[in-house]
Amino acid sequence: MLKAITVLKRKPGMEVADFQRYWRTSHADIVLAMAGLRRYVQSHLILSGYSRGEPVHDGMAEVWYDDSAALKANAQSPEYAAVEADEVNFMDSSANVLLLVEDHTIIDQPAPVDGVKCVEFLHRREGMSPEDFQAHWGGSHGAIAARIPGIQRYVQSHVKLGGYRGGRQPAYDGAAITWWDSTEAMRAAAGSAELAATRTDEANFLRPGGNPTIITKEHVIL
């Protein structure tokens, strides 16, 4: 299946609680009217993520389709136009990011019901081809990161290579998504040798800095 990721920023001046409520209710109902959706998930930044100032992103929406033909057909529908028209009510559309990706599941276990979902948006190392980046990330790095204690589920979302056609550069090269029982479990893993090994290997394929991370609560809408 094909997945579309939208990384969201709320409308300037809008309270976080109002943004999250509108996104999860009114906007979700409009999205559900679209044809061809196979799955729809919202991930909302946890409230403690605002304790250090304004975050780069307020959340992430994931929508799955059977294939690119289903996505293109949906994009031409009046229902999709209604979704876009509603975005001005709660989003800063100029700050949103759209990625078309393919998922690669590294740890295939159920997501914890009351857990947290960590999403790291990645930039590949300067001078590295998208193909080499994806091969290293999905291959040796995936195996290294999978050893970090406490990870309950781990999925890599790789930007489709068509997104680089004609010299285009997506806003991000992919998203590393991990599920944890709690933020406490994440903190417990921070001092582990396995996490240190993961960070060491990142120099082989990631640009230093500039890979923002959000910790979220997942809401499965469909």
CSV table of C-alpha atoms in Angstrom, one decimal:
chain,number,residue,atom,x,y,z
A,1,MET,CA,0.0,0.0,0.0
A,2,LEU,CA,0.9,3.6,-0.4
A,3,LYS,CA,0.9,6.0,2.5
A,4,ALA,CA,0.6,9.8,2.5
A,5,ILE,CA,2.1,11.6,5.5
A,6,THR,CA,1.1,15.2,6.3
A,7,VAL,CA,3.2,16.9,8.9
A,8,LEU,CA,1.0,19.6,10.5
A,9,LYS,CA,1.5,23.0,12.0
A,10,ARG,CA,-1.5,24.6,13.7
A,11,LYS,CA,-2.9,28.0,12.7
A,12,PRO,CA,-1.1,30.9,14.3
A,13,GLY,CA,-2.7,32.0,17.5
A,14,MET,CA,-4.8,28.9,17.9
A,15,GLU,CA,-4.7,27.2,21.3
A,16,VAL,CA,-3.3,23.6,21.3
A,17,ALA,CA,-6.4,22.1,22.9
A,18,ASP,CA,-8.6,23.8,20.2
A,19,PHE,CA,-6.4,22.6,17.4
A,20,GLN,CA,-6.3,19.0,18.6
A,21,ARG,CA,-10.0,18.9,19.2
A,22,TYR,CA,-10.9,20.3,15.8
A,23,TRP,CA,-8.5,18.1,14.0
A,24,ARG,CA,-9.7,14.9,15.7
A,25,THR,CA,-13.4,15.7,15.3
A,26,SER,CA,-14.6,18.2,12.7
A,27,HIS,CA,-11.7,17.7,10.3
A,28,ALA,CA,-11.6,13.9,10.7
A,29,ASP,CA,-15.2,13.7,9.7
A,30,ILE,CA,-14.5,15.5,6.4
A,31,VAL,CA,-11.4,13.3,5.7
A,32,LEU,CA,-13.5,10.1,6.2
A,33,ALA,CA,-15.9,11.2,3.4
A,34,MET,CA,-13.1,10.6,0.9
A,35,ALA,CA,-13.1,7.5,-1.2
A,36,GLY,CA,-10.3,5.0,-1.3
A,37,LEU,CA,-9.0,5.4,2.2
A,38,ARG,CA,-7.8,2.2,3.7
A,39,ARG,CA,-6.5,3.6,7.1
A,40,TYR,CA,-6.3,7.0,8.7
A,41,VAL,CA,-4.3,7.8,11.8
A,42,GLN,CA,-3.6,11.1,13.6
A,43,SER,CA,-0.6,11.6,15.9
A,44,HIS,CA,-0.9,14.6,18.2
A,45,LEU,CA,2.1,16.1,19.9
A,46,ILE,CA,1.9,15.4,23.7
A,47,LEU,CA,1.3,18.5,25.8
A,48,SER,CA,4.7,18.3,27.5
A,49,GLY,CA,6.2,18.9,24.0
A,50,TYR,CA,5.2,22.5,24.3
A,51,SER,CA,7.0,23.0,27.6
A,52,ARG,CA,10.2,24.2,25.9
A,53,GLY,CA,8.6,26.7,23.5
A,54,GLU,CA,6.9,26.5,20.1
A,55,PRO,CA,7.6,23.1,18.4
A,56,VAL,CA,8.5,22.8,14.7
A,57,HIS,CA,5.5,20.5,14.1
A,58,ASP,CA,2.2,19.9,16.0
A,59,GLY,CA,1.5,16.4,14.7
A,60,MET,CA,1.3,14.0,11.8
A,61,ALA,CA,-1.5,12.6,9.8
A,62,GLU,CA,-1.1,9.2,8.0
A,63,VAL,CA,-3.5,8.1,5.3
A,64,TRP,CA,-3.1,4.7,3.4
A,65,TYR,CA,-4.3,4.0,-0.1
A,66,ASP,CA,-4.2,0.8,-2.2
A,67,ASP,CA,-1.8,2.4,-4.7
A,68,SER,CA,-0.9,5.7,-6.4
A,69,ALA,CA,-3.9,5.4,-8.8
A,70,ALA,CA,-6.3,5.4,-5.9
A,71,LEU,CA,-4.5,8.5,-4.4
A,72,LYS,CA,-4.6,10.4,-7.7
A,73,ALA,CA,-8.3,9.6,-8.1
A,74,ASN,CA,-9.0,10.9,-4.6
A,75,ALA,CA,-7.0,14.1,-5.2
A,76,GLN,CA,-9.3,15.0,-8.1
A,77,SER,CA,-12.5,14.5,-6.1
A,78,PRO,CA,-14.8,17.1,-4.5
A,79,GLU,CA,-14.3,15.4,-1.2
A,80,TYR,CA,-10.6,16.1,-1.3
A,81,ALA,CA,-11.3,19.7,-2.2
A,82,ALA,CA,-13.5,19.9,0.9
A,83,VAL,CA,-10.6,18.6,3.0
A,84,GLU,CA,-8.3,21.3,1.6
A,85,ALA,CA,-10.9,24.0,2.1
A,86,ASP,CA,-11.3,23.1,5.8
A,87,GLU,CA,-7.5,23.2,6.5
A,88,VAL,CA,-7.6,27.0,6.9
A,89,ASN,CA,-9.8,26.5,10.0
A,90,PHE,CA,-7.0,25.0,12.1
A,91,MET,CA,-3.8,24.5,10.1
A,92,ASP,CA,-1.0,26.8,8.9
A,93,SER,CA,-1.0,25.2,5.4
A,94,SER,CA,2.2,27.1,4.4
A,95,ALA,CA,4.1,25.2,7.1
A,96,ASN,CA,2.7,21.7,6.3
A,97,VAL,CA,4.8,19.0,4.8
A,98,LEU,CA,3.5,16.2,2.5
A,99,LEU,CA,5.4,13.0,1.9
A,100,LEU,CA,4.5,10.0,-0.1
A,101,VAL,CA,6.1,7.0,1.5
A,102,GLU,CA,6.4,3.2,1.6
A,103,ASP,CA,6.5,1.6,5.1
A,104,HIS,CA,9.1,-0.9,6.1
A,105,THR,CA,8.3,-2.6,9.4
A,106,ILE,CA,11.4,-3.5,11.4
A,107,ILE,CA,9.7,-4.6,14.7
A,108,ASP,CA,6.3,-6.0,13.9
A,109,GLN,CA,4.4,-6.0,17.2
A,110,PRO,CA,1.1,-4.3,18.2
A,111,ALA,CA,1.4,-0.7,19.3
A,112,PRO,CA,0.8,-0.3,23.1
A,113,VAL,CA,-2.7,0.9,23.7
A,114,ASP,CA,-1.8,3.7,26.1
A,115,GLY,CA,1.7,4.3,24.9
A,116,VAL,CA,3.5,7.1,23.0
A,117,LYS,CA,4.7,7.3,19.4
A,118,CYS,CA,8.0,8.9,18.6
A,119,VAL,CA,8.5,10.3,15.1
A,120,GLU,CA,11.9,11.5,13.8
A,121,PHE,CA,11.9,13.2,10.5
A,122,LEU,CA,15.1,12.5,8.6
A,123,HIS,CA,17.5,14.2,6.2
A,124,ARG,CA,20.0,12.0,4.4
A,125,ARG,CA,23.7,12.8,4.6
A,126,GLU,CA,24.9,15.4,2.1
A,127,GLY,CA,26.1,13.8,-1.1
A,128,MET,CA,24.4,10.5,-0.4
A,129,SER,CA,21.9,9.2,-3.0
A,130,PRO,CA,18.4,8.4,-2.0
A,131,GLU,CA,18.9,4.8,-3.0
A,132,ASP,CA,22.0,4.4,-0.8
A,133,PHE,CA,20.3,6.3,2.1
A,134,GLN,CA,17.3,3.9,2.0
A,135,ALA,CA,19.5,0.8,1.7
A,136,HIS,CA,21.6,1.7,4.7
A,137,TRP,CA,18.7,2.9,6.8
A,138,GLY,CA,16.5,-0.1,6.0
A,139,GLY,CA,19.4,-2.6,6.2
A,140,SER,CA,22.2,-2.3,8.8
A,141,HIS,CA,20.8,0.7,10.7
A,142,GLY,CA,17.4,-0.9,11.1
A,143,ALA,CA,18.9,-3.9,12.7
A,144,ILE,CA,21.0,-1.7,15.1
A,145,ALA,CA,18.1,0.4,16.2
A,146,ALA,CA,15.8,-2.6,16.7
A,147,ARG,CA,18.1,-3.6,19.6
A,148,ILE,CA,17.2,-0.5,21.7
A,149,PRO,CA,15.5,-1.7,24.8
A,150,GLY,CA,11.9,-0.7,25.3
A,151,ILE,CA,10.8,-0.2,21.6
A,152,GLN,CA,7.5,-2.0,21.2
A,153,ARG,CA,7.0,-1.4,17.4
A,154,TYR,CA,9.3,0.2,14.8
A,155,VAL,CA,8.4,1.3,11.3
A,156,GLN,CA,10.5,3.2,8.7
A,157,SER,CA,8.6,5.3,6.2
A,158,HIS,CA,10.8,5.8,3.1
A,159,VAL,CA,9.9,8.5,0.7
A,160,LYS,CA,9.1,7.0,-2.7
A,161,LEU,CA,11.9,7.4,-5.2
A,162,GLY,CA,9.6,9.1,-7.6
A,163,GLY,CA,9.6,12.0,-5.1
A,164,TYR,CA,13.2,12.8,-6.3
A,165,ARG,CA,12.5,12.7,-10.0
A,166,GLY,CA,13.8,15.7,-11.9
A,167,GLY,CA,16.1,16.7,-9.2
A,168,ARG,CA,13.3,17.3,-6.7
A,169,GLN,CA,14.1,17.2,-3.0
A,170,PRO,CA,11.4,16.3,-0.5
A,171,ALA,CA,11.2,18.3,2.8
A,172,TYR,CA,12.4,15.1,4.5
A,173,ASP,CA,13.8,11.8,3.3
A,174,GLY,CA,11.7,9.7,5.6
A,175,ALA,CA,10.2,9.2,9.1
A,176,ALA,CA,11.5,6.8,11.7
A,177,ILE,CA,8.5,5.8,13.8
A,178,THR,CA,8.8,4.0,17.1
A,179,TRP,CA,6.1,3.1,19.7
A,180,TRP,CA,6.9,2.9,23.5
A,181,ASP,CA,4.9,2.1,26.6
A,182,SER,CA,5.6,5.6,28.0
A,183,THR,CA,7.9,8.5,27.9
A,184,GLU,CA,9.5,7.0,31.0
A,185,ALA,CA,10.5,4.0,28.9
A,186,MET,CA,12.0,6.3,26.3
A,187,ARG,CA,14.1,8.0,29.0
A,188,ALA,CA,15.2,4.7,30.4
A,189,ALA,CA,16.6,3.7,27.0
A,190,ALA,CA,18.5,7.0,26.6
A,191,GLY,CA,21.5,5.8,28.6
A,192,SER,CA,21.7,2.4,26.9
A,193,ALA,CA,24.6,1.1,24.9
A,194,GLU,CA,22.2,0.1,22.2
A,195,LEU,CA,21.0,3.7,21.7
A,196,ALA,CA,24.6,4.9,21.7
A,197,ALA,CA,25.4,2.5,18.9
A,198,THR,CA,22.4,3.7,17.0
A,199,ARG,CA,23.5,7.3,17.3
A,200,THR,CA,27.0,6.4,16.2
A,201,ASP,CA,25.7,4.8,13.1
A,202,GLU,CA,23.6,7.8,12.2
A,203,ALA,CA,26.7,9.6,11.0
A,204,ASN,CA,26.9,7.1,8.2
A,205,PHE,CA,23.7,8.2,6.5
A,206,LEU,CA,22.1,11.2,8.3
A,207,ARG,CA,22.8,14.9,8.0
A,208,PRO,CA,24.1,16.1,11.4
A,209,GLY,CA,21.3,18.1,13.2
A,210,GLY,CA,18.1,19.2,11.5
A,211,ASN,CA,16.2,15.9,12.1
A,212,PRO,CA,13.3,17.1,14.2
A,213,THR,CA,11.6,14.7,16.6
A,214,ILE,CA,8.0,14.8,18.0
A,215,ILE,CA,6.6,12.6,20.7
A,216,THR,CA,2.9,12.0,20.1
A,217,LYS,CA,-0.3,10.2,21.2
A,218,GLU,CA,-1.7,8.1,18.3
A,219,HIS,CA,-5.5,8.3,17.4
A,220,VAL,CA,-6.7,5.7,15.0
A,221,ILE,CA,-9.6,7.2,13.1
A,222,LEU,CA,-10.0,4.5,10.5
